[in-house]
Short mmCIF file of C-alpha atoms in Angstrom, two decimals:
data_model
loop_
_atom_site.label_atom_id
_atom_site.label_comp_id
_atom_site.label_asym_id
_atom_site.label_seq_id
_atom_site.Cartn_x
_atom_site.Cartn_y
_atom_site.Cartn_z
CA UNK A 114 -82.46 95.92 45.64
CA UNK A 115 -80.51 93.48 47.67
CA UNK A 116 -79.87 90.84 44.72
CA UNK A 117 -78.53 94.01 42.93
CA UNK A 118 -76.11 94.80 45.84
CA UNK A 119 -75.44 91.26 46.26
CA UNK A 120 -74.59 90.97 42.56
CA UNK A 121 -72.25 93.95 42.44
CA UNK A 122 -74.72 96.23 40.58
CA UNK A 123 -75.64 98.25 42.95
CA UNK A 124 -73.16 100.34 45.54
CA UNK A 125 -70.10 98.39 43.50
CA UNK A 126 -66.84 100.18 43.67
CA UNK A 127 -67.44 101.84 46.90
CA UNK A 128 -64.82 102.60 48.57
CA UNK A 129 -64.68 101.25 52.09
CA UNK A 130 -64.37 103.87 55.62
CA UNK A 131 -62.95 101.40 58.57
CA UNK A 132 -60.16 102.66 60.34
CA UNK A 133 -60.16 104.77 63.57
CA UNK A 134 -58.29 107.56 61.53
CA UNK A 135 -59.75 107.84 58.46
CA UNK A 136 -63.24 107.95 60.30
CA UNK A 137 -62.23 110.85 62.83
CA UNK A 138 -60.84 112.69 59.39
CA UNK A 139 -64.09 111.98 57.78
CA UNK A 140 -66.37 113.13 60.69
CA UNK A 141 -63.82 116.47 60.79
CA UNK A 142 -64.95 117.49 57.50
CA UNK A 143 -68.77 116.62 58.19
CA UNK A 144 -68.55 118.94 60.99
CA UNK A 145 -67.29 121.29 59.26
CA UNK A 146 -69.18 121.18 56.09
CA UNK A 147 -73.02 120.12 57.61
CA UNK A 148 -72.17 120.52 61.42
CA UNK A 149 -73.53 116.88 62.04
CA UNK A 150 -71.04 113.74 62.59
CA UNK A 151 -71.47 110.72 62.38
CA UNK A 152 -71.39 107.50 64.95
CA UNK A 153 -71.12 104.69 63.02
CA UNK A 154 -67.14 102.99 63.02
CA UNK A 155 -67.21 101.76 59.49
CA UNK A 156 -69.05 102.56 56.17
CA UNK A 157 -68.52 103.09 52.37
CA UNK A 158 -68.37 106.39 50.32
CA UNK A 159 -68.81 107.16 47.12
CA UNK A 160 -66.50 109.33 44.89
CA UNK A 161 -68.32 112.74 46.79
CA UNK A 162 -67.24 111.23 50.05
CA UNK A 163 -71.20 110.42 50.22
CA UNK A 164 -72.11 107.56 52.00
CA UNK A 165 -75.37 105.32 51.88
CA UNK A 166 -75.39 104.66 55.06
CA UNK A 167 -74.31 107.68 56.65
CA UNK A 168 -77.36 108.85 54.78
CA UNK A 169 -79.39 106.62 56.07
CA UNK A 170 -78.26 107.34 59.95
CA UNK A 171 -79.02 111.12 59.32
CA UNK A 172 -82.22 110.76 57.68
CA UNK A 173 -81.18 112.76 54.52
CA UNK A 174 -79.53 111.20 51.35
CA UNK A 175 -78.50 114.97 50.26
CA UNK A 176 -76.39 115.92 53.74
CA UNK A 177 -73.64 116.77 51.08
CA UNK A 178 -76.15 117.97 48.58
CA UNK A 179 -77.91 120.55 49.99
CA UNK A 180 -80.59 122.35 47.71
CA UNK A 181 -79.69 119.94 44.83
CA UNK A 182 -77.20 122.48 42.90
CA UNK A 183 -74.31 122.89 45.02
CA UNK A 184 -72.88 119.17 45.59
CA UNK A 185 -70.43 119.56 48.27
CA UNK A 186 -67.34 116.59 48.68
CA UNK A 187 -65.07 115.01 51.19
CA UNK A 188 -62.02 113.55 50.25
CA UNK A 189 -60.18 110.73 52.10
CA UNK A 190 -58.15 108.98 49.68
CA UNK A 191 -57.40 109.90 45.56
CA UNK A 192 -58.87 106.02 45.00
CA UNK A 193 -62.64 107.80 45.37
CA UNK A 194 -61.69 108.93 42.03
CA UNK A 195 -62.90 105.37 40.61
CA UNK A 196 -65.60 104.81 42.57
CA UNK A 197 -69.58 106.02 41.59
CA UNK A 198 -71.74 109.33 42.49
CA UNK A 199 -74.73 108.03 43.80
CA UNK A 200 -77.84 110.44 44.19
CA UNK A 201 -76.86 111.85 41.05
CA UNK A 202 -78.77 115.29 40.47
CA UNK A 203 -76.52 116.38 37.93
CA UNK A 204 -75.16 113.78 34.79
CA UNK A 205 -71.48 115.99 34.59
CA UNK A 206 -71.14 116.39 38.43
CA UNK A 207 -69.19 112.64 38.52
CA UNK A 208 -67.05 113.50 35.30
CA UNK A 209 -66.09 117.34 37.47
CA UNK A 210 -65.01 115.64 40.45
CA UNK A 211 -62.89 112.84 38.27
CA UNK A 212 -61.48 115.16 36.70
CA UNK A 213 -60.46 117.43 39.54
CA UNK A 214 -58.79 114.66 41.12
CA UNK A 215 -57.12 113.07 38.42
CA UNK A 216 -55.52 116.78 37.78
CA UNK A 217 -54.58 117.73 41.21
CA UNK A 218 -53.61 113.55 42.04
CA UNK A 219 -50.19 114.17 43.44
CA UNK A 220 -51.25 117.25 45.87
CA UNK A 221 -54.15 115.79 46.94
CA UNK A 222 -52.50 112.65 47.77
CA UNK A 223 -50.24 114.47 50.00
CA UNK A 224 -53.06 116.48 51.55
CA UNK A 225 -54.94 113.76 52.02
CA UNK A 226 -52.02 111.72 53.38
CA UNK A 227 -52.85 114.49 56.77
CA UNK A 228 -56.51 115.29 56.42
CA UNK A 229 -59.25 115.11 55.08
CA UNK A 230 -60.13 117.53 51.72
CA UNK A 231 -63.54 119.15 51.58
CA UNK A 232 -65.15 121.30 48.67
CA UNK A 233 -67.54 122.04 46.88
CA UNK A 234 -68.85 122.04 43.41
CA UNK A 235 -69.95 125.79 43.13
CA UNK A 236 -72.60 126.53 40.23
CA UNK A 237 -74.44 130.48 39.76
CA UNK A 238 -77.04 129.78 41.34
CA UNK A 239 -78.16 128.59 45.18
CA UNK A 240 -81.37 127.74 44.27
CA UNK A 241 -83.80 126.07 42.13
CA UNK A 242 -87.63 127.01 41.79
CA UNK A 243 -88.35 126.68 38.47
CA UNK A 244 -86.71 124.74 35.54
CA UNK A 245 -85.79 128.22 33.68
CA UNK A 246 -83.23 128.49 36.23
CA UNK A 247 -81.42 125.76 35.20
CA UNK A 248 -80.64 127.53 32.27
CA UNK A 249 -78.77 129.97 34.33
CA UNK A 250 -76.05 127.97 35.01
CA UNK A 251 -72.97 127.94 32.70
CA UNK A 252 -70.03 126.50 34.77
CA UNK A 253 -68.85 124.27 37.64
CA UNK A 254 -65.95 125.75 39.75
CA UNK A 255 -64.49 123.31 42.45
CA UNK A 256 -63.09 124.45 45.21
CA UNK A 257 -61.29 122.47 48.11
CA UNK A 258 -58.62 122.50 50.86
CA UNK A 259 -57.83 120.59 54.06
CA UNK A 260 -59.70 121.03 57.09
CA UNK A 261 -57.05 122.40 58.29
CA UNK A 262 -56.54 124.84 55.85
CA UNK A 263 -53.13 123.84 54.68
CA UNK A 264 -53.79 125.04 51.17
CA UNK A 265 -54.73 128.49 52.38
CA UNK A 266 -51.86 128.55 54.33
CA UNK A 267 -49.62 127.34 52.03
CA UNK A 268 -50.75 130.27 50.00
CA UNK A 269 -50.13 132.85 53.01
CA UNK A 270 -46.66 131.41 53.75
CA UNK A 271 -45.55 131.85 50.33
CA UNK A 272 -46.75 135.86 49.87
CA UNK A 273 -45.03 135.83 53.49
CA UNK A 274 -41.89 134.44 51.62
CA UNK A 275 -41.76 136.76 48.59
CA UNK A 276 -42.33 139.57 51.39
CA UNK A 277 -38.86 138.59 52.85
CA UNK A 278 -36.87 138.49 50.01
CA UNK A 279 -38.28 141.22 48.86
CA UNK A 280 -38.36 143.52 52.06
CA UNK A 281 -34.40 144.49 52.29
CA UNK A 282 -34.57 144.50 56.11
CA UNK A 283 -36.86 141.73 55.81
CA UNK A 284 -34.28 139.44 58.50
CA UNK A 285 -35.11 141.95 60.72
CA UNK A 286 -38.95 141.68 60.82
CA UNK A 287 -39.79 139.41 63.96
CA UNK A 288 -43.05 139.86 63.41
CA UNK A 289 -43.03 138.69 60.18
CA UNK A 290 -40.41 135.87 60.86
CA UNK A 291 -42.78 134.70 63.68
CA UNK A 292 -45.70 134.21 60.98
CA UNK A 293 -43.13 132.17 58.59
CA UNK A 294 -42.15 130.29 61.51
CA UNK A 295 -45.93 129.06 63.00
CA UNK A 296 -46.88 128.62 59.32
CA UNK A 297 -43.98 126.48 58.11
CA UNK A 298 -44.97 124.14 61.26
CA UNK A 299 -48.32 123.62 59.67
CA UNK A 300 -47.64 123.54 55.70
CA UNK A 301 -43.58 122.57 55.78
CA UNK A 302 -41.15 123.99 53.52
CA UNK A 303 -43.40 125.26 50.54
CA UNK A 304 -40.32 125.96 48.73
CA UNK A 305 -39.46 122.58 48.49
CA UNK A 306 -42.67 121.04 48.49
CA UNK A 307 -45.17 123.36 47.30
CA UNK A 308 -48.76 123.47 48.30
CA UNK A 309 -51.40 124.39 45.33
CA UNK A 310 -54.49 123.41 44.47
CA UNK A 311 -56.11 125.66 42.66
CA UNK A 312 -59.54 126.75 41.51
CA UNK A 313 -60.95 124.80 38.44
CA UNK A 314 -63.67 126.11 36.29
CA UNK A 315 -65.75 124.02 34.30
CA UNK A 316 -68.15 124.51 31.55
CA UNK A 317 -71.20 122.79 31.78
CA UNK A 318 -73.48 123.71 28.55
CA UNK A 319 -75.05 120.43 28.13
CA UNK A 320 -76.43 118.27 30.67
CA UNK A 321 -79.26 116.42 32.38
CA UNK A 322 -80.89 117.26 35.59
CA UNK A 323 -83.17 114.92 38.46
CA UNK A 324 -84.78 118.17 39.52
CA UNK A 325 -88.44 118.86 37.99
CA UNK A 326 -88.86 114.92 37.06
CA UNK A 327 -86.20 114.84 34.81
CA UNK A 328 -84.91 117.23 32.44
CA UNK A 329 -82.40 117.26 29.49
CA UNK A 330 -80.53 120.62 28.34
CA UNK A 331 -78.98 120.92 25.36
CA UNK A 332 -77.20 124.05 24.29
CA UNK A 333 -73.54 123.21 22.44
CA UNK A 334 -75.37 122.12 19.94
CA UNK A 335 -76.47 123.84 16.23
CA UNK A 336 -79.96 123.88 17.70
CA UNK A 337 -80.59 124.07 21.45
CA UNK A 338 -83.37 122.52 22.99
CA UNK A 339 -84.39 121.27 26.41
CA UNK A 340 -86.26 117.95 26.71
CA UNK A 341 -88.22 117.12 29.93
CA UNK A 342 -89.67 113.37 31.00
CA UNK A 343 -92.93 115.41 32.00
CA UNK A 344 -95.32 117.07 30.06
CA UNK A 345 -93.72 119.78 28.63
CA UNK A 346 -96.57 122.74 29.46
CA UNK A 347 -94.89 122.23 33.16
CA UNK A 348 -91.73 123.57 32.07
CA UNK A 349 -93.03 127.25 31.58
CA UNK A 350 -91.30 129.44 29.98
CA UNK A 351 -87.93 128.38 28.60
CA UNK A 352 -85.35 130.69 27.10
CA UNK A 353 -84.62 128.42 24.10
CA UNK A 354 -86.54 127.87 20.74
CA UNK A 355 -87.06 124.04 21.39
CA UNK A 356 -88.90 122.85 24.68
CA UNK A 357 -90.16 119.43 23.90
CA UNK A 358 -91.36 116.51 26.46
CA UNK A 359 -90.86 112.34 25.62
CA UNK A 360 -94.05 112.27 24.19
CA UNK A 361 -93.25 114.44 21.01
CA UNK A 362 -91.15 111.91 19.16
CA UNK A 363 -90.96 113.39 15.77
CA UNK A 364 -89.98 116.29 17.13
CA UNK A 365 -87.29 114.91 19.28
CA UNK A 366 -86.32 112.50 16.04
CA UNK A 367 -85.69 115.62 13.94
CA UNK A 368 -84.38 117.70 16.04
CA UNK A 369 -81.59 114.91 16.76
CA UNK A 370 -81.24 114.34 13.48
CA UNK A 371 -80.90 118.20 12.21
CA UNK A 372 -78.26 118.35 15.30
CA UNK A 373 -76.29 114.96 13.95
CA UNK A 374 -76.33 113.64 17.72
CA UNK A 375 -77.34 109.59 16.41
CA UNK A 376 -76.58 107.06 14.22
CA UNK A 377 -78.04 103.92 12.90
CA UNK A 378 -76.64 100.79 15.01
CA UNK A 379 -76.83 99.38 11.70
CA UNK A 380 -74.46 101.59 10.31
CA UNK A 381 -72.49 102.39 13.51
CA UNK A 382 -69.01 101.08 12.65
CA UNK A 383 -67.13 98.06 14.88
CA UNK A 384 -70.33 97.32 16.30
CA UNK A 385 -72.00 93.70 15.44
CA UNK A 386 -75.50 94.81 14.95
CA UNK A 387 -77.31 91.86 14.71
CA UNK A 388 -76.17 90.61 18.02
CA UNK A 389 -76.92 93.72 19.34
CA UNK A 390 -80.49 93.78 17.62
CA UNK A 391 -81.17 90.45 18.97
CA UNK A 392 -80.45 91.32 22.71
CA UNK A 393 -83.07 94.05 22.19
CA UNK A 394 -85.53 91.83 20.84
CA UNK A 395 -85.31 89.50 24.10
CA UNK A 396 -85.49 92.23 26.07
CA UNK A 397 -88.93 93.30 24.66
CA UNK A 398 -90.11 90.08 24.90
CA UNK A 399 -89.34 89.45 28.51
CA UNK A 400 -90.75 92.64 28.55
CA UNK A 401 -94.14 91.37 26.71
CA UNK A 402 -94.68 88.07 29.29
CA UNK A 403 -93.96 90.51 32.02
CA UNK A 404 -97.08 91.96 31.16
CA UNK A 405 -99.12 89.53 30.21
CA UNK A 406 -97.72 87.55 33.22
CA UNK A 407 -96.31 84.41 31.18
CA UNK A 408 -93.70 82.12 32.92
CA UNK A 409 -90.24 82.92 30.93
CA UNK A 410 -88.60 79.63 32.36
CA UNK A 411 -84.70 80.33 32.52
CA UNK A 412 -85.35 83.10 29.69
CA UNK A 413 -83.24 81.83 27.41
CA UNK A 414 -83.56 82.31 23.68
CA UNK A 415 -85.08 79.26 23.14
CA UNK A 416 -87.40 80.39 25.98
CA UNK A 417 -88.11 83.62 24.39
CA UNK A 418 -89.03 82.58 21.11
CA UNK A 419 -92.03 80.16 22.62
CA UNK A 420 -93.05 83.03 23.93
CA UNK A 421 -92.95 85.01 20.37
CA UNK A 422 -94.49 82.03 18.68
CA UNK A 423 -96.80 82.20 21.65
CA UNK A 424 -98.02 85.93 21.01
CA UNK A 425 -97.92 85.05 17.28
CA UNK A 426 -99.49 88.59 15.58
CA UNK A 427 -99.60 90.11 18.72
CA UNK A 428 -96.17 90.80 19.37
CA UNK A 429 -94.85 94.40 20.40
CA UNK A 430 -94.61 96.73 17.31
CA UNK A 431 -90.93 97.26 18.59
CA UNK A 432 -89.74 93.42 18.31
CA UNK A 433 -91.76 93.28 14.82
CA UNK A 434 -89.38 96.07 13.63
CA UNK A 435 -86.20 95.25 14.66
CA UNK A 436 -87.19 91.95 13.53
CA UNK A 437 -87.52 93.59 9.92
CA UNK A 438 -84.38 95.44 10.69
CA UNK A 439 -82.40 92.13 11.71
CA UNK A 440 -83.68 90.34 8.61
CA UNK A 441 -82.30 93.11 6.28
CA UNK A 442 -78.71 92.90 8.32
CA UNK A 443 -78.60 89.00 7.86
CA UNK A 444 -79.61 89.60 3.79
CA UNK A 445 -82.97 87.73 4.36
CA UNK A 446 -85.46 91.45 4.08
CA UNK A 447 -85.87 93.99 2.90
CA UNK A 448 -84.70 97.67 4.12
CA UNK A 449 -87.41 97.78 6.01
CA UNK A 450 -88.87 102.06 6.65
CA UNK A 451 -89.09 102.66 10.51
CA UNK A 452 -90.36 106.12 10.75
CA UNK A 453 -90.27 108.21 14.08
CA UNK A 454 -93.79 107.17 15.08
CA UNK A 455 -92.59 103.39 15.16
CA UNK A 456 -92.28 102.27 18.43
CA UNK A 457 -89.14 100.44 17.03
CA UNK A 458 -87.47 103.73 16.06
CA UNK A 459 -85.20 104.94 19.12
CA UNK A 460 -83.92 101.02 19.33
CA UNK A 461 -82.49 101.44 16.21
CA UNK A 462 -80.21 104.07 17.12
CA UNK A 463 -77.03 105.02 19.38
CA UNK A 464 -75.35 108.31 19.93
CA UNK A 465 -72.83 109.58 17.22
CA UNK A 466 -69.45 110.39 18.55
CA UNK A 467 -68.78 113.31 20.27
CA UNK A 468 -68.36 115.61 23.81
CA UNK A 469 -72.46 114.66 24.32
CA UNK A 470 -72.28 111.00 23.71
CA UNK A 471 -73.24 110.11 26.69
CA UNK A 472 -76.00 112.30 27.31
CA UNK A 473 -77.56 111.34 23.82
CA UNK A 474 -77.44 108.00 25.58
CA UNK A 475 -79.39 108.70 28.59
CA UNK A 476 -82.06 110.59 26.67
CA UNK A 477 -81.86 107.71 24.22
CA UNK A 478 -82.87 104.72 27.01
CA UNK A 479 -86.29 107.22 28.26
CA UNK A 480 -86.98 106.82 24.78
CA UNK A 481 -86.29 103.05 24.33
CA UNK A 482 -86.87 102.26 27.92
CA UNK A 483 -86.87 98.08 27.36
CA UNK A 484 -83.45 97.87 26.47
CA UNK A 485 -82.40 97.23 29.72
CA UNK A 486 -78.74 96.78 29.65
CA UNK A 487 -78.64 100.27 28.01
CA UNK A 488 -80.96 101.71 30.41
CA UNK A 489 -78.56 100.33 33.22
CA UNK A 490 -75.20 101.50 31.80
CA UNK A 491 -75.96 105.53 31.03
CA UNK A 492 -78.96 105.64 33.31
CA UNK A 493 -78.57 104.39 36.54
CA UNK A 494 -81.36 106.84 38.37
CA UNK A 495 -83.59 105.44 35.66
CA UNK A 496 -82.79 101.76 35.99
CA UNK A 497 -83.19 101.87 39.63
CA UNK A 498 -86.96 103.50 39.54
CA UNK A 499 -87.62 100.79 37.29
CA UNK A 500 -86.57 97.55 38.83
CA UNK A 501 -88.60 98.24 41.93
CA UNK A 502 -91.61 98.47 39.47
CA UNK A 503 -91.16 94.76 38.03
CA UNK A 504 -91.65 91.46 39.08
CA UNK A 505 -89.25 89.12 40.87
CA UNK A 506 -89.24 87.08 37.97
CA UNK A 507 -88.37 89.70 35.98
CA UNK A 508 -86.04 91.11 38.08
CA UNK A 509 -84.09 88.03 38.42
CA UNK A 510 -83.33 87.96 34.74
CA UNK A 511 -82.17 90.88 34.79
CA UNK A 512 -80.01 90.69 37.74
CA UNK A 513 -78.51 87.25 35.88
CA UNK A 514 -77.93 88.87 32.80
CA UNK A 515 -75.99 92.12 33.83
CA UNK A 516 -74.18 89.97 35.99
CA UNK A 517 -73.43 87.67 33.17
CA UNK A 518 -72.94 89.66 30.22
CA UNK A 519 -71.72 93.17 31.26
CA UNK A 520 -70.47 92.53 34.99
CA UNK A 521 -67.33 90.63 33.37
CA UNK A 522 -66.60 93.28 30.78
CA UNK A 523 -68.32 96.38 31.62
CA UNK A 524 -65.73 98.98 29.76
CA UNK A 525 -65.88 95.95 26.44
CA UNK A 526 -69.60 96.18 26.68
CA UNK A 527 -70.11 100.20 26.85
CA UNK A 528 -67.51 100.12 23.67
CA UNK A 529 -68.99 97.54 21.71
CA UNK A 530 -72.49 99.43 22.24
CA UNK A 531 -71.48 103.00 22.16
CA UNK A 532 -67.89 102.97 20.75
CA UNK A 533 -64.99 104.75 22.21
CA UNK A 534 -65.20 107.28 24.88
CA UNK A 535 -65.39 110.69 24.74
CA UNK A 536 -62.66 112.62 25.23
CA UNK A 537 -62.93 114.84 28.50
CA UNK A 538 -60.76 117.65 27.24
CA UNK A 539 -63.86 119.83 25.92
CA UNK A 540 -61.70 122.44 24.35
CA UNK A 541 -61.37 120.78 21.34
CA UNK A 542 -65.18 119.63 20.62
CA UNK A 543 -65.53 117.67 17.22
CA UNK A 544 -68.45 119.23 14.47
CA UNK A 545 -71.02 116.61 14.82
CA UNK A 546 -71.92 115.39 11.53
CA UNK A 547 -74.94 113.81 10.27
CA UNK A 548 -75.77 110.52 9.56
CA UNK A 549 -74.18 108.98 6.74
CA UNK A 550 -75.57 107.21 3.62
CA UNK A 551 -79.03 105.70 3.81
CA UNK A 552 -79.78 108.25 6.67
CA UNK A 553 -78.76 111.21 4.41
CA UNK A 554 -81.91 114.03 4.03
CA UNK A 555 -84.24 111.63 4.94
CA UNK A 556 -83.10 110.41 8.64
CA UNK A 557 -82.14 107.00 9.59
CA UNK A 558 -85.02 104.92 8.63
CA UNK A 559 -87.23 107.38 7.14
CA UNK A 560 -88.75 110.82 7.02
CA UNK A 561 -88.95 112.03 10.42
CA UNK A 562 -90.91 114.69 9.84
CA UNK A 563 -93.36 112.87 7.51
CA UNK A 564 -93.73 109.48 9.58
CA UNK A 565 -97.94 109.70 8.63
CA UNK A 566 -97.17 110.13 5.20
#
């Protein structure tokens, strides 16, 4: 993982703990939130107020995370909004805690400009035994105020305020002017400069999970249906018509497609498809020689391609269809039928727009799991638990490329792959429509219902 870190890939945008004050704020709200500190002088935190190495001084990468369904969060500075959630166990937790921030900005920057904030992302549930339970939980409600409990008393001195004015001896309540008083020390004049930060609730009907080896749930949708990396017999039983596991991929294919949740990169629009069909290709050939451990030289095209001439009939089913596929796009094939039970099939497709884009995404690179790049920009957990499988060599191309061809441009690259993002104002949810044209009835390539036939 070092070349990763070294490259910027891994840990980037961290956002770095160093001075005396900051770290006595920080170990404040540790205290107060786990009851351990802390004796390290500087270290880096993630947009929870999580830190890697803090986590690696206490033994336990989920001392904020407690459980796996309640993700607590310190706040030092409103820059953690830009930063990443690492030890994701939840794919909306990051977007929650963005969002919080960018919403409350101006308080918190004033709290935070005299302590520390601490919350916590609040779900139904305190517990997780099996994956029906995940089910249970509808919305995300964060919480937070200083360690000192400005906020709170903010709210006191202000019901303590309305009390005077409205009391008509009020001016002669010592007792009460003596709260105002010791309050007003702490908060200053609320009337002036108001203290608030309020409750947010957030819905969270769609999302993917870490716990029970991975597990996708899918319910603002026409259909519902949960998907789960393991065999899906594990899962019990599930309060929603479709349960289906990776290996079922006609029934994930139509079920996407009877939901309108992907599109043909072929027909995706702004998106130059046969550049984008070419990057997968290398991929699943550097993918090939990593298996049949061939030397890829500096893996560049030309490299590649001796190793495709190399491998001659052999090659992957997957490059052999999105070779067809890129033929057709250049007007040198034919439209080439890539049912569901091609191997080729999920690397021919990309999320349609909409409020589960990104989640489409992520299920999307467990399906096509040699795309790398993809795999690496929606799916971080995933990437990660791969790269300590491969080779160095491997590994080093990889490394090289992100660095090359995504480091530079990273929000360019996700919108050239996966168009524009989302918005995150989910009140106003576009209809998902199905895919257009050639796709119409039949799915993208083909039946996916009839992929024997």
């Amino acid at each position: 993982m070092q070349r990763l870190i070294e490259k910027g890939l891994m840990f980037g945008n961290l956002i770095e703990v160093s001075s005396p004050q900051l770290v006595e704020r920080y170990n404040r709200a540790l205290k107060h939130l786990t009851g351990k500190q802390t004796a390290m002088k500087d270290f880096h935190i993630d947009i929870s107020g999580y830190s890697p190495e803090i986590g690696d001084e206490l033994g336990d990468d989920l001392y904020l995370n407690p459980n796996g369904c309640n993700r607590q969060f310190i706040l030092l500075t409103t820059s953690q909004k830009t930063a990443p959630l690492l030890n994701m166990k939840f794919s909306t937790a990051r977007g929650i805690l963005q969002q919080f921030i960018e919403a409350n900005e101006s308080q918190l920057f004033a709290l935070t400009a005299r302590d520390a904030v601490a919350g916590e992302l609040q779900n139904s549930i305190y517990e997780i035994s099996s994956p029906a339970k995940l089910l249970e939980i509808r919305q995300i409600t964060v919480e937070a105020d200083t360690i000192g409990g400005h906020v709170a008393d903010a709210n006191k001195l202000a019901k303590l305020i309305d009390r005077f004015r409205q009391e008509p001896d009020g001016w002669r309540d010592d007792l009460l002017m003596a709260d105002m008083i010791t309050l007003a020390k702490k908060t200053g004049d609320v009337t002036r400069v108001p203290i608030n930060l309020p409750a947010m609730t957030f819905q969270q009907p769609s999302f993917w999970t870490s716990h029970f080896g991975g597990l996708y749930v899918f319910r603002d949708v026409k259909f519902p249906g949960v998907i789960t990396a393991k065999p899906r017999q594990g899962l019990g039983k599930m309060p929603v018509s479709s349960a289906m596991d990776l290996s079922q991929r006609n029934e994930i294919a139509e079920w996407l497609e009877r939901n309108g949740l992907v599109e043909p990169i072929v027909q995706a629009r702004g998106m130059d498809a046969a550049g984008v069909l070419r990057q997968k290709m290398d991929f699943v050939l550097v993918d090939a020689a990593e298996a049949l451990d061939l030397e890829i030289g500096d893996a560049r095209r030309t490299d590649l391609r001796k190793i495709a001439y190399r491998l001659g009939d052999t090659l992957p089913e997957e490059f052999q269809g999105l070779g067809a596929l890129l033929r057709w796009v250049e007007g040198a094939g034919d439209w080439p039928r890539i049912t569901s039970e091609h191997r080729a099939y999920f690397y021919t497709l990309r999320a349609s727009a909409g409020p589960q884009r990104d989640l489409v995404n992520m299920l999307l690179s467990e399906l096509a799991p040699m795309d790398v790049r993809q795999m690496f920009i929606v799916h971080k957990e995933l990437f990660y638990a791969q790269y300590a499988t491969w080779s160095d060599r491997k590994r080093q191309y990889v490394a090289d490329f992100l660095e090359r061809e995504y480091k530079v441009d990273a929000q360019g690259a996700r919108e050239a792959l996966f168009g524009p993002e989302p918005s995150m104002d989910n009140r106003h949810r576009p209809e998902h429509k199905a895919a257009r044209d050639l796709a119409a009835a039949v799915g993208p390539w083909g039946s996916v219902n009839r992929g024997r036939s």
